Amino acid sequence: MEQTNNLVQAIINGIQEKKGSNIVIADLSNIDGAVCRNFVICQGSSPAQVEAVADSVSEYVRINAGEKPVRTVGLTNAQWVAMDYGDVMVHIFLPDVREYYDLEHLWEDAAITHIQDLD
């Protein structure tokens, strides 16, 4: 559990490094059939920022948590990038795509934590 918490914190730090915003952690650990323990969801204001946030997360987690994503998809158009870290899935959206898919509410039983944006 501590390893997962450290991974989530490293992901958050990587997101904040590139000014990713509206960070939400959905704790899925008590939901039967969930694909992972946590979703970390955030957004960037442009495809370039979405890509920069994904790169930052990858680098920050590699250096600070010693982990690499099992798979990363969505970098081609950078509207929705998903990064699979096994116990943790990272979703980086453009605002309108995030609103459309509304992942925060897809898992209604998940405990949701909002992380305050850095100024």
PDB file of C-alpha atoms in Angstrom, residues 2-80:
ATOM      1  CA  GLU A   2       2.854   2.390   0.833  1.00  0.00           C
ATOM      2  CA  GLN A   3       4.414   1.715  -2.568  1.00  0.00           C
ATOM      3  CA  THR A   4       1.120   2.631  -4.270  1.00  0.00           C
ATOM      4  CA  ASN A   5       0.841   5.822  -2.181  1.00  0.00           C
ATOM      5  CA  ASN A   6       4.410   6.780  -3.128  1.00  0.00           C
ATOM      6  CA  LEU A   7       3.610   6.127  -6.783  1.00  0.00           C
ATOM      7  CA  VAL A   8       0.479   8.307  -6.623  1.00  0.00           C
ATOM      8  CA  GLN A   9       2.461  11.126  -4.985  1.00  0.00           C
ATOM      9  CA  ALA A  10       5.191  10.900  -7.637  1.00  0.00           C
ATOM     10  CA  ILE A  11       2.508  11.062 -10.349  1.00  0.00           C
ATOM     11  CA  ILE A  12       0.945  14.138  -8.747  1.00  0.00           C
ATOM     12  CA  ASN A  13       4.336  15.829  -8.534  1.00  0.00           C
ATOM     13  CA  GLY A  14       4.992  15.053 -12.202  1.00  0.00           C
ATOM     14  CA  ILE A  15       1.617  16.532 -13.169  1.00  0.00           C
ATOM     15  CA  GLN A  16       2.201  19.664 -11.122  1.00  0.00           C
ATOM     16  CA  GLU A  17       5.698  20.062 -12.588  1.00  0.00           C
ATOM     17  CA  LYS A  18       4.085  20.964 -15.941  1.00  0.00           C
ATOM     18  CA  LYS A  19       1.111  22.818 -14.464  1.00  0.00           C
ATOM     19  CA  GLY A  20      -1.441  20.062 -15.082  1.00  0.00           C
ATOM     20  CA  SER A  21      -4.656  21.111 -13.393  1.00  0.00           C
ATOM     21  CA  ASN A  22      -7.841  19.861 -11.750  1.00  0.00           C
ATOM     22  CA  ILE A  23      -6.147  16.739 -10.350  1.00  0.00           C
ATOM     23  CA  VAL A  24      -8.479  14.093  -8.939  1.00  0.00           C
ATOM     24  CA  ILE A  25      -7.598  10.773  -7.333  1.00  0.00           C
ATOM     25  CA  ALA A  26     -10.276   8.089  -7.491  1.00  0.00           C
ATOM     26  CA  ASP A  27      -9.594   5.353  -4.928  1.00  0.00           C
ATOM     27  CA  LEU A  28     -10.918   2.126  -6.439  1.00  0.00           C
ATOM     28  CA  SER A  29      -9.303  -0.218  -3.913  1.00  0.00           C
ATOM     29  CA  ASN A  30     -12.615  -1.151  -2.251  1.00  0.00           C
ATOM     30  CA  ILE A  31     -14.511  -1.757  -5.494  1.00  0.00           C
ATOM     31  CA  ASP A  32     -14.855  -5.356  -6.651  1.00  0.00           C
ATOM     32  CA  GLY A  33     -13.717  -5.852 -10.223  1.00  0.00           C
ATOM     33  CA  ALA A  34     -11.842  -2.551 -10.476  1.00  0.00           C
ATOM     34  CA  VAL A  35      -9.009  -2.583 -12.987  1.00  0.00           C
ATOM     35  CA  CYS A  36      -6.556  -0.942 -10.577  1.00  0.00           C
ATOM     36  CA  ARG A  37      -6.324   0.650  -7.120  1.00  0.00           C
ATOM     37  CA  ASN A  38      -6.327   4.294  -8.202  1.00  0.00           C
ATOM     38  CA  PHE A  39      -7.147   6.540 -11.121  1.00  0.00           C
ATOM     39  CA  VAL A  40      -5.260   9.828 -11.193  1.00  0.00           C
ATOM     40  CA  ILE A  41      -7.102  12.201 -13.507  1.00  0.00           C
ATOM     41  CA  CYS A  42      -5.999  15.652 -14.630  1.00  0.00           C
ATOM     42  CA  GLN A  43      -6.059  17.971 -17.589  1.00  0.00           C
ATOM     43  CA  GLY A  44      -3.894  20.195 -19.731  1.00  0.00           C
ATOM     44  CA  SER A  45      -5.073  23.200 -21.673  1.00  0.00           C
ATOM     45  CA  SER A  46      -3.684  22.106 -25.065  1.00  0.00           C
ATOM     46  CA  PRO A  47      -2.404  18.948 -26.773  1.00  0.00           C
ATOM     47  CA  ALA A  48       1.149  20.231 -26.259  1.00  0.00           C
ATOM     48  CA  GLN A  49       0.547  20.595 -22.511  1.00  0.00           C
ATOM     49  CA  VAL A  50      -1.132  17.167 -22.291  1.00  0.00           C
ATOM     50  CA  GLU A  51       1.956  15.656 -23.917  1.00  0.00           C
ATOM     51  CA  ALA A  52       4.292  17.657 -21.659  1.00  0.00           C
ATOM     52  CA  VAL A  53       2.409  16.481 -18.554  1.00  0.00           C
ATOM     53  CA  ALA A  54       2.634  12.850 -19.729  1.00  0.00           C
ATOM     54  CA  ASP A  55       6.367  13.199 -20.347  1.00  0.00           C
ATOM     55  CA  SER A  56       6.839  14.818 -16.948  1.00  0.00           C
ATOM     56  CA  VAL A  57       4.892  12.085 -15.154  1.00  0.00           C
ATOM     57  CA  SER A  58       6.917   9.391 -16.907  1.00  0.00           C
ATOM     58  CA  GLU A  59      10.234  11.035 -16.049  1.00  0.00           C
ATOM     59  CA  TYR A  60       9.318  12.044 -12.495  1.00  0.00           C
ATOM     60  CA  VAL A  61       7.976   8.591 -11.607  1.00  0.00           C
ATOM     61  CA  ARG A  62      11.002   6.859 -13.162  1.00  0.00           C
ATOM     62  CA  ILE A  63      13.429   8.978 -11.145  1.00  0.00           C
ATOM     63  CA  ASN A  64      11.510   9.217  -7.844  1.00  0.00           C
ATOM     64  CA  ALA A  65       9.602   5.928  -7.670  1.00  0.00           C
ATOM     65  CA  GLY A  66      11.698   3.681  -9.896  1.00  0.00           C
ATOM     66  CA  GLU A  67       8.696   2.746 -12.055  1.00  0.00           C
ATOM     67  CA  LYS A  68       7.975   2.880 -15.769  1.00  0.00           C
ATOM     68  CA  PRO A  69       4.485   2.702 -17.254  1.00  0.00           C
ATOM     69  CA  VAL A  70       3.469  -0.713 -18.549  1.00  0.00           C
ATOM     70  CA  ARG A  71       1.822   1.088 -21.434  1.00  0.00           C
ATOM     71  CA  THR A  72       1.084   4.635 -22.547  1.00  0.00           C
ATOM     72  CA  VAL A  73      -1.540   5.381 -25.197  1.00  0.00           C
ATOM     73  CA  GLY A  74      -2.924   8.548 -26.742  1.00  0.00           C
ATOM     74  CA  LEU A  75       0.254  10.532 -27.361  1.00  0.00           C
ATOM     75  CA  THR A  76      -0.412  10.691 -31.105  1.00  0.00           C
ATOM     76  CA  ASN A  77      -3.210  13.250 -30.813  1.00  0.00           C
ATOM     77  CA  ALA A  78      -2.719  14.104 -27.096  1.00  0.00           C
ATOM     78  CA  GLN A  79      -6.405  14.671 -26.341  1.00  0.00           C
ATOM     79  CA  TRP A  80      -6.529  11.842 -23.794  1.00  0.00           C
TER      80      TRP A  80
END
